[in-house]
XYZ file of C-alpha atoms in Angstrom:
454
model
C -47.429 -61.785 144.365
C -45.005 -60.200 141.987
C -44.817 -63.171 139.641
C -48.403 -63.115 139.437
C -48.639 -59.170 138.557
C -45.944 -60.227 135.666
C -47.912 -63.086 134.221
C -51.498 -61.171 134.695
C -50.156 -57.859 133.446
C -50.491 -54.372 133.913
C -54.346 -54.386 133.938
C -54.697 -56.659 136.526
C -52.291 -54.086 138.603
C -54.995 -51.196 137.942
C -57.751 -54.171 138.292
C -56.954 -54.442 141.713
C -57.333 -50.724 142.593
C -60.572 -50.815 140.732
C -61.766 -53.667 142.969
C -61.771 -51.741 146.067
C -64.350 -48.846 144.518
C -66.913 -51.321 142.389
C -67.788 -54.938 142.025
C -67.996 -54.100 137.855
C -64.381 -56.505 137.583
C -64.594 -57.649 134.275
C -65.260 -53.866 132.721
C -62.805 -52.580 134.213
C -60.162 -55.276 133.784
C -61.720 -54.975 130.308
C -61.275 -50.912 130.117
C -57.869 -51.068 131.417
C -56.773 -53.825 128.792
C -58.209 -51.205 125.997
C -56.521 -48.286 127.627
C -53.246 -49.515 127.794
C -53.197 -51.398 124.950
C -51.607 -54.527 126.404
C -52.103 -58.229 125.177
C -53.146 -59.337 127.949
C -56.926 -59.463 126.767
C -56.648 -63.346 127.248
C -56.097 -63.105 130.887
C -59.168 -61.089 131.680
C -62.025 -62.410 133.370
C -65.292 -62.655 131.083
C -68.573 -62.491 133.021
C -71.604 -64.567 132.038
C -73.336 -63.210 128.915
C -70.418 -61.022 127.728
C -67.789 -61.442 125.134
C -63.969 -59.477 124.802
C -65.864 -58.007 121.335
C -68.969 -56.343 122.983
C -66.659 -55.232 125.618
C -64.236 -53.945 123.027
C -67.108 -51.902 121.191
C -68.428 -50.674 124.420
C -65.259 -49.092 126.051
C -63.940 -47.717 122.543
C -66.361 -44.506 122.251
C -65.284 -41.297 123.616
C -66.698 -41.010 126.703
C -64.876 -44.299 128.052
C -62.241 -42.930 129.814
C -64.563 -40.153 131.155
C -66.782 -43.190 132.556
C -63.772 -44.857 134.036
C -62.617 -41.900 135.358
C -65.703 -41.666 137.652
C -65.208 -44.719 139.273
C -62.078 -43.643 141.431
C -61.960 -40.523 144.065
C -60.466 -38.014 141.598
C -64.245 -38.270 139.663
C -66.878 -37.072 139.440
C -68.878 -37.724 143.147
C -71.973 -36.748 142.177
C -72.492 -39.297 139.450
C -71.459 -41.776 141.497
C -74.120 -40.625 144.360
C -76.273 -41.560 141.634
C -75.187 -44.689 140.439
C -75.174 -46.215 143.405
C -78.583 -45.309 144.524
C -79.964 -46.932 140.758
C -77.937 -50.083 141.562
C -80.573 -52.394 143.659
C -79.858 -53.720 146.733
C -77.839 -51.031 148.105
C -78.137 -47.863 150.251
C -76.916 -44.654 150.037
C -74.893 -42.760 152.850
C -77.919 -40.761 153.685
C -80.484 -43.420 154.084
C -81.203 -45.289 157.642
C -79.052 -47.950 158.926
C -78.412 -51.618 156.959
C -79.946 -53.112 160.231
C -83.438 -51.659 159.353
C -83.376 -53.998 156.237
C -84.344 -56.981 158.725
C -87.235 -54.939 159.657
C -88.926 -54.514 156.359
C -87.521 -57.763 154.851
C -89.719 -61.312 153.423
C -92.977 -61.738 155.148
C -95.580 -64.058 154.624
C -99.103 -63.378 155.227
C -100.819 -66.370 156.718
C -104.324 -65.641 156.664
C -104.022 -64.274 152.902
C -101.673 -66.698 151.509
C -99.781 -64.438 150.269
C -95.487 -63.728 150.182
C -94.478 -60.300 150.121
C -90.375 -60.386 149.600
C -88.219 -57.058 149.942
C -87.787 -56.605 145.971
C -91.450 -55.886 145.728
C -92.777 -52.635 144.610
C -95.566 -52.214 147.138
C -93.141 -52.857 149.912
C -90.554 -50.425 148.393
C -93.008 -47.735 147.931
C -94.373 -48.151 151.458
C -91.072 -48.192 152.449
C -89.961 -45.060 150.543
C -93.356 -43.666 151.962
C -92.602 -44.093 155.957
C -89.076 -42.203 155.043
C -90.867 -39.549 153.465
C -93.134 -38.942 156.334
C -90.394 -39.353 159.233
C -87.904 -37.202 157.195
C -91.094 -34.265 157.102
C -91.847 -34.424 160.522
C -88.095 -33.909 161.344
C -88.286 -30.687 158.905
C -91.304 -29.253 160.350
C -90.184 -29.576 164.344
C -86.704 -28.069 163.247
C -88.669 -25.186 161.631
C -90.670 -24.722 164.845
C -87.513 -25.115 167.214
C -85.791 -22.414 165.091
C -89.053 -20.014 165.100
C -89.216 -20.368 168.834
C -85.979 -19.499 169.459
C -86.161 -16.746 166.948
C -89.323 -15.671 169.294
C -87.812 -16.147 172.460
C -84.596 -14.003 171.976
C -86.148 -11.374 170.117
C -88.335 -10.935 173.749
C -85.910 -11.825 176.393
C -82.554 -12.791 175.061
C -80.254 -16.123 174.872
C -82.699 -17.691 178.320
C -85.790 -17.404 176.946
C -84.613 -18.469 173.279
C -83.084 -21.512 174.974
C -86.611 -22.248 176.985
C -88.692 -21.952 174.032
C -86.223 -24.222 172.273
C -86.692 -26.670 174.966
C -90.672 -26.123 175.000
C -90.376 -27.516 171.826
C -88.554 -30.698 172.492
C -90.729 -31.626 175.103
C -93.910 -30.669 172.930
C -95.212 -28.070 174.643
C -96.169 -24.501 173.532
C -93.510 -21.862 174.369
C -96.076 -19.385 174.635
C -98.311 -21.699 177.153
C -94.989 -22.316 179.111
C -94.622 -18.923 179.096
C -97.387 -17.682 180.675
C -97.172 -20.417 183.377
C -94.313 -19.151 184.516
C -95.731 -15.688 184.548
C -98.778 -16.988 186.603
C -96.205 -18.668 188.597
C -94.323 -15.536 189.200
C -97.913 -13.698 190.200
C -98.341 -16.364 192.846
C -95.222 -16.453 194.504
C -95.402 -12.099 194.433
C -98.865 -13.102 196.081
C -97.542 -15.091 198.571
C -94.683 -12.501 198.821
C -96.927 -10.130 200.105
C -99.059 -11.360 201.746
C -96.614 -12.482 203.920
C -94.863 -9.214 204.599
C -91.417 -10.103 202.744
C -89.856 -7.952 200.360
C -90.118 -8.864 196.664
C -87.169 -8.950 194.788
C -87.323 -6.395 191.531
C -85.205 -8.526 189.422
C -87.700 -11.826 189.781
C -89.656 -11.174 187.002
C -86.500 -10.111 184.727
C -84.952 -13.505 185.654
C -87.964 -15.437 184.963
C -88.398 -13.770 181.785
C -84.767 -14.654 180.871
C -83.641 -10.995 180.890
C -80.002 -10.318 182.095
C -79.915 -7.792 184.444
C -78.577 -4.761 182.034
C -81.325 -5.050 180.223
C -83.337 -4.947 182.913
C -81.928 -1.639 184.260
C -82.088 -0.281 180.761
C -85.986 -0.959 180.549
C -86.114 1.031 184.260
C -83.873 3.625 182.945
C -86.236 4.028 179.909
C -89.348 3.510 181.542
C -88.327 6.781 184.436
C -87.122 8.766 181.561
C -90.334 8.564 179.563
C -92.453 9.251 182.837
C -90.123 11.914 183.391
C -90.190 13.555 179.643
C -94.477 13.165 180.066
C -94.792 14.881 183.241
C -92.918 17.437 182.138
C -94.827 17.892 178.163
C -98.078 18.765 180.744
C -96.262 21.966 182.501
C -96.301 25.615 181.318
C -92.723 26.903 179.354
C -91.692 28.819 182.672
C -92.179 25.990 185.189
C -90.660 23.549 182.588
C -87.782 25.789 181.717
C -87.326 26.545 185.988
C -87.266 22.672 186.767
C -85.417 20.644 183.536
C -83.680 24.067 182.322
C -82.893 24.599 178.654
C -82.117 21.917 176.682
C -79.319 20.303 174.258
C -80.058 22.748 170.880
C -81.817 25.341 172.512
C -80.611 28.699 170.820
C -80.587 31.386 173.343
C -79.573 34.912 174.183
C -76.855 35.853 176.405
C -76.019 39.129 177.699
C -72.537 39.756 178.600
C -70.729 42.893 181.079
C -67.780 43.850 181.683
C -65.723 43.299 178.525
C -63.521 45.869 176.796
C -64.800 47.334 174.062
C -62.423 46.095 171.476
C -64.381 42.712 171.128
C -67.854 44.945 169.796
C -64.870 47.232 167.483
C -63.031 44.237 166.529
C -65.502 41.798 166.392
C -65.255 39.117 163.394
C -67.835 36.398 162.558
C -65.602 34.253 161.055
C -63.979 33.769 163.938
C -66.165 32.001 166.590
C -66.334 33.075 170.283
C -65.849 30.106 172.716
C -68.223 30.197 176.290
C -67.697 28.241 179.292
C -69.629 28.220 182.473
C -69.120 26.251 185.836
C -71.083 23.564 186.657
C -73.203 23.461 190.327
C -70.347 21.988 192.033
C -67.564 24.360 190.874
C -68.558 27.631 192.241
C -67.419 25.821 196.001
C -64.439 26.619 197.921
C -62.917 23.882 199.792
C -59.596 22.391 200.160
C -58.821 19.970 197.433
C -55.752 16.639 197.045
C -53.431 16.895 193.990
C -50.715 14.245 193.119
C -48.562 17.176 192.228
C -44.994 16.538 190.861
C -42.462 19.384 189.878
C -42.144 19.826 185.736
C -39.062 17.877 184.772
C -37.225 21.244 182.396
C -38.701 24.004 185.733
C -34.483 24.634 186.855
C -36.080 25.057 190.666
C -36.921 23.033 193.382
C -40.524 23.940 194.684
C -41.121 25.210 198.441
C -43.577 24.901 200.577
C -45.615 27.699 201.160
C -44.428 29.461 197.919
C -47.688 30.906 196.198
C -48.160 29.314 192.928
C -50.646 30.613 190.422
C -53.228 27.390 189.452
C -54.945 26.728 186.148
C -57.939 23.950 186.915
C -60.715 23.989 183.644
C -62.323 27.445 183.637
C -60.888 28.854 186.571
C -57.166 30.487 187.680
C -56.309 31.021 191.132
C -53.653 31.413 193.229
C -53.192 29.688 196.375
C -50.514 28.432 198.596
C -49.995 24.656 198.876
C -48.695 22.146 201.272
C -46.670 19.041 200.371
C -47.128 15.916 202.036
C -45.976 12.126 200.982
C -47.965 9.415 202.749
C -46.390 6.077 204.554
C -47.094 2.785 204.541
C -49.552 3.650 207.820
C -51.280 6.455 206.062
C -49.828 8.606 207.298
C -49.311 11.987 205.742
C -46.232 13.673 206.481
C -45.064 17.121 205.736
C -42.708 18.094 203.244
C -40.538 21.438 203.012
C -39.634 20.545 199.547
C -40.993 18.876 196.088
C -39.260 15.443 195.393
C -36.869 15.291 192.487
C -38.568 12.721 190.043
C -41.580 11.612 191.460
C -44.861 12.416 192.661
C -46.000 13.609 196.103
C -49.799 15.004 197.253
C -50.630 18.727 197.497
C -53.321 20.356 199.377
C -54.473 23.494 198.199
C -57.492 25.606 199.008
C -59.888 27.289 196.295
C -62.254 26.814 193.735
C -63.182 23.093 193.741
C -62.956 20.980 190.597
C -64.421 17.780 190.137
C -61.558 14.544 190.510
C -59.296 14.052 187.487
C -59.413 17.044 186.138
C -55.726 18.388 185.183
C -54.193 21.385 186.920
C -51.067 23.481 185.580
C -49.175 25.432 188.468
C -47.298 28.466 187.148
C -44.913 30.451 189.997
C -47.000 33.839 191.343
C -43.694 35.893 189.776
C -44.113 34.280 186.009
C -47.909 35.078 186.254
C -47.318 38.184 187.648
C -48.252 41.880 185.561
C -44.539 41.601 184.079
C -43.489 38.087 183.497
C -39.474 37.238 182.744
C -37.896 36.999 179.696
C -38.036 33.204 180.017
C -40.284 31.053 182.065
C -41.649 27.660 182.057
C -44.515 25.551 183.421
C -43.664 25.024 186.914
C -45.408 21.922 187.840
C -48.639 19.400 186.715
C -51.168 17.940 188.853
C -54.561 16.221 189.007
C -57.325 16.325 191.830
C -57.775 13.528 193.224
C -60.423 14.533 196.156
C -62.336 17.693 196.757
C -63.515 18.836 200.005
C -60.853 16.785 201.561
C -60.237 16.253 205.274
C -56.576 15.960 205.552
C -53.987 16.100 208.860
C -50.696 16.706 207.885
C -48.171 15.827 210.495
C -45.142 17.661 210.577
C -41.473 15.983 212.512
C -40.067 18.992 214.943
C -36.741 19.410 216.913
C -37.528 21.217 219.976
C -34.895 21.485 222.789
C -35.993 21.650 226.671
C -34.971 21.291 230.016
C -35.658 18.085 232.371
C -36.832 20.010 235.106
C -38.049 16.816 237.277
C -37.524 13.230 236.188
C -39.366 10.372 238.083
C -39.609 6.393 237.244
C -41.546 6.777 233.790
C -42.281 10.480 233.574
C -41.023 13.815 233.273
C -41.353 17.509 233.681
C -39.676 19.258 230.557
C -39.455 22.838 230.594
C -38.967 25.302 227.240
C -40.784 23.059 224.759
C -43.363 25.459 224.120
C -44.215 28.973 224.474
C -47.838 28.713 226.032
C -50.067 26.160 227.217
C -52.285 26.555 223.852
C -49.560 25.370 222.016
C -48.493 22.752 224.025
C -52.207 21.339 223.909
C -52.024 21.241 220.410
C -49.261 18.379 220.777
C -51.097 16.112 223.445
C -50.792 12.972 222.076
C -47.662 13.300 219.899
C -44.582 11.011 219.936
C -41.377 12.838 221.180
C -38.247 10.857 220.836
C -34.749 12.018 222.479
C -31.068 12.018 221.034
C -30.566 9.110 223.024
C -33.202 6.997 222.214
C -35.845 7.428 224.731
C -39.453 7.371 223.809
C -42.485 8.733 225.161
C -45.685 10.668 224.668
C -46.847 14.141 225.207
C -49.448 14.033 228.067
C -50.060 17.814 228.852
C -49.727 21.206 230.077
C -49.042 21.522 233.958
C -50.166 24.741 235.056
C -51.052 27.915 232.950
C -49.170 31.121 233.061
C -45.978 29.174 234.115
C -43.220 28.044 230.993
C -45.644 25.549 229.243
C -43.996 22.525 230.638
C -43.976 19.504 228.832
C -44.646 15.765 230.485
C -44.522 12.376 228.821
C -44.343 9.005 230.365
């Protein structure tokens, strides 16, 4: 192979990469021999009808190269798009398949006489007309596939574009289909109740392709409209004693009991901020905080010790209790705040809605003459209002066996009345020793409040 690229030259070398793109051999072999100048005209191929001087004036104008360029990948695609469709015999990349050609190939018509071969213009143009039509009827039933599924999920979302879409395919009007499946919905409500069962709200949604947020948002709308009409038909008083004032409403407010300095001092540059309490905030109850001691407060928090709260609007002080829970749920009294974490505080006053943030300040700080120095003594957040809480609490009590028997015993001195030793039926008592038991309950009253577990 190399010998024979020496003796044919350097134009058969580009010859052979010209080969693979076009069956035009001898003008390029012909082009390449101008172009590089080489003397190795004699080795060219001449086709039939063509001699090495018309070839010579042909490829020596100025747009030679340009033409030559075209034929390889690094030209210009377009022109070759359409050089290849004026060629005959050959298809372009967007026509149908070469098997097709069998189809509409020679035919002889017997009863005629006549011989109608594939090069024939009738049979092109009928050919070229059958194209035409199959390639328009593909146009117009994507332009109604994309209309219907424009249509369907502008009404009910990605569903009922995708139904219309296949409406289409099968041939079949979305809106038709539509409508049977709304008849088909009426029936089986029908049947529904007529047969006593309850009908699900969200059928007609799902038929309909709607999800089922935009369901509840249509609901949502639909009461709020009723809502906003049935109220447009009532006098100002009634309206204004059922919905109350309104977002923008301008209105008049009276207030009492303010020093006097605000009316003397009074700038209206400076605007004055009001609060009120919602329904739910004017409530007392006993409330859950996850309460943890302020990391720079120099003093460990005590039970019992009145602390002055800040929750929202209001500022109260109260006396909490400090609890940590177990893994049994368990809450169990604490005398004292942890050191760096959280624990739960119950506290009793002015209810606040749950995570709303609460700053605890000591009683002294807050008091009519605060130190020269104090800090923030602790943060919290409610976590349940109106809670029902049980706070156990471990004691060390010391009594005296005063009758022991196989699983039971009378204790003596645990308690000071029978009262308080009902209060602890049911508790677990545990000796230095080890033993376990239960508190069952008070013998006798008026006696020592003895104590019996078993």
């Amino acid at each position: 192979q190399q010998q024979q690229q020496q003796q044919e030259g350097p134009a058969a070398v580009l010859l052979q990469s010209v080969d693979a793109f076009d069956s035009s051999r001898p003008f390029a072999a012909a082009a390449a021999a101008s172009i590089l100048g080489s003397n190795s005209s004699s080795s060219v191929p001449q086709g039939p009808g063509f001699s090495l001087l018309d070839l010579d004036a042909r490829w020596s104008g100025p747009d030679a190269v340009q033409g030559l360029r075209n034929r390889f990948v690094t030209g210009d695609w377009d022109a070759a798009a359409a050089r290849a469709k004026a060629l005959p015999g050959e298809d372009s990349e967007d026509d149908e398949p070469a098997e097709e050609g069998d189809v509409f190939g020679d035919f002889e018509d017997v009863e005629a006489g006549l011989t109608f071969t594939a090069d024939d213009a009738i049979t092109a143009a009928a050919q070229k007309a059958i194209k035409d039509a199959t390639a328009e009827e593909l146009r117009a039933k994507k332009l109604a596939k994309r209309a219907a599924w424009d249509a369907g999920y502008a009404h009910g979302g990605g569903a009922a574009a995708a139904a219309a879409a296949a409406a289409v395919d099968r041939g079949v009007d979305p809106a038709a289909a539509a409508g049977g499946s709304d008849d088909e919905d009426g029936e089986d409500a029908a049947e529904a109740a007529a047969a006593g069962r309850p009908q699900n709200p969200n059928r007609r949604a799902e038929a309909e392709g709607e999800s089922f947020y935009d369901a509840q948002k249509r609901e949502m709308a639909a009461r709020a409209a009723a809502t906003a009409a049935a109220l447009s038909q009532l006098d100002p008083e009634t309206r204004l004693a059922l919905a109350g004032l309104g977002v923008g409403t301008y209105v008049r407010i009276r207030l009492t009991g303010v020093p006097c300095e605000l009316v003397t001092h009074w700038d209206p540059h400076r605007p004055l901020l009001v609060g009120g309490l919602g329904q739910g905030e004017q409530r007392m109850g006993v409330m859950r905080l996850r309460f943890k001691r302020h990391r720079w407060y120099p003093k460990t928090l005590k039970a019992r010790d009145p602390l002055v709260l800040s929750v929202g609007w209001r500022r109260f002080q109260t006396i909490p209790v400090y609890a940590l829970e177990d893994h049994n749920r368990r809450l169990r009294a604490l005398k004292y705040t942890p050191q760096h974490c959280h624990c739960l505080a119950a506290v009793y006053g002015p209810l606040a809605p749950p995570n709303t943030g609460v700053v605890a300040i000591q009683a002294s700080a807050a008091g009519p003459t605060p130190p020269a120095s104090w800090r923030i003594a602790a943060t919290a957040v409610v976590l349940e209002q109106e809670a029902e809480l049980r706070i156990v609490k471990k004691l060390k009590l010391v009594g005296t066996p005063l009758k022991v028997a196989k699983h039971s015993a009378f204790v003596g001195g645990l308690f000071t009345s029978q009262l308080e030793a009902s209060r602890f039926e049911g508790a677990a008592v545990q000796t230095v020793s080890g033993i376990r038991g239960t508190v069952k309950k008070a013998l006798r009253a008026g006696g020592r409040g003895l104590g019996f577990w078993g």
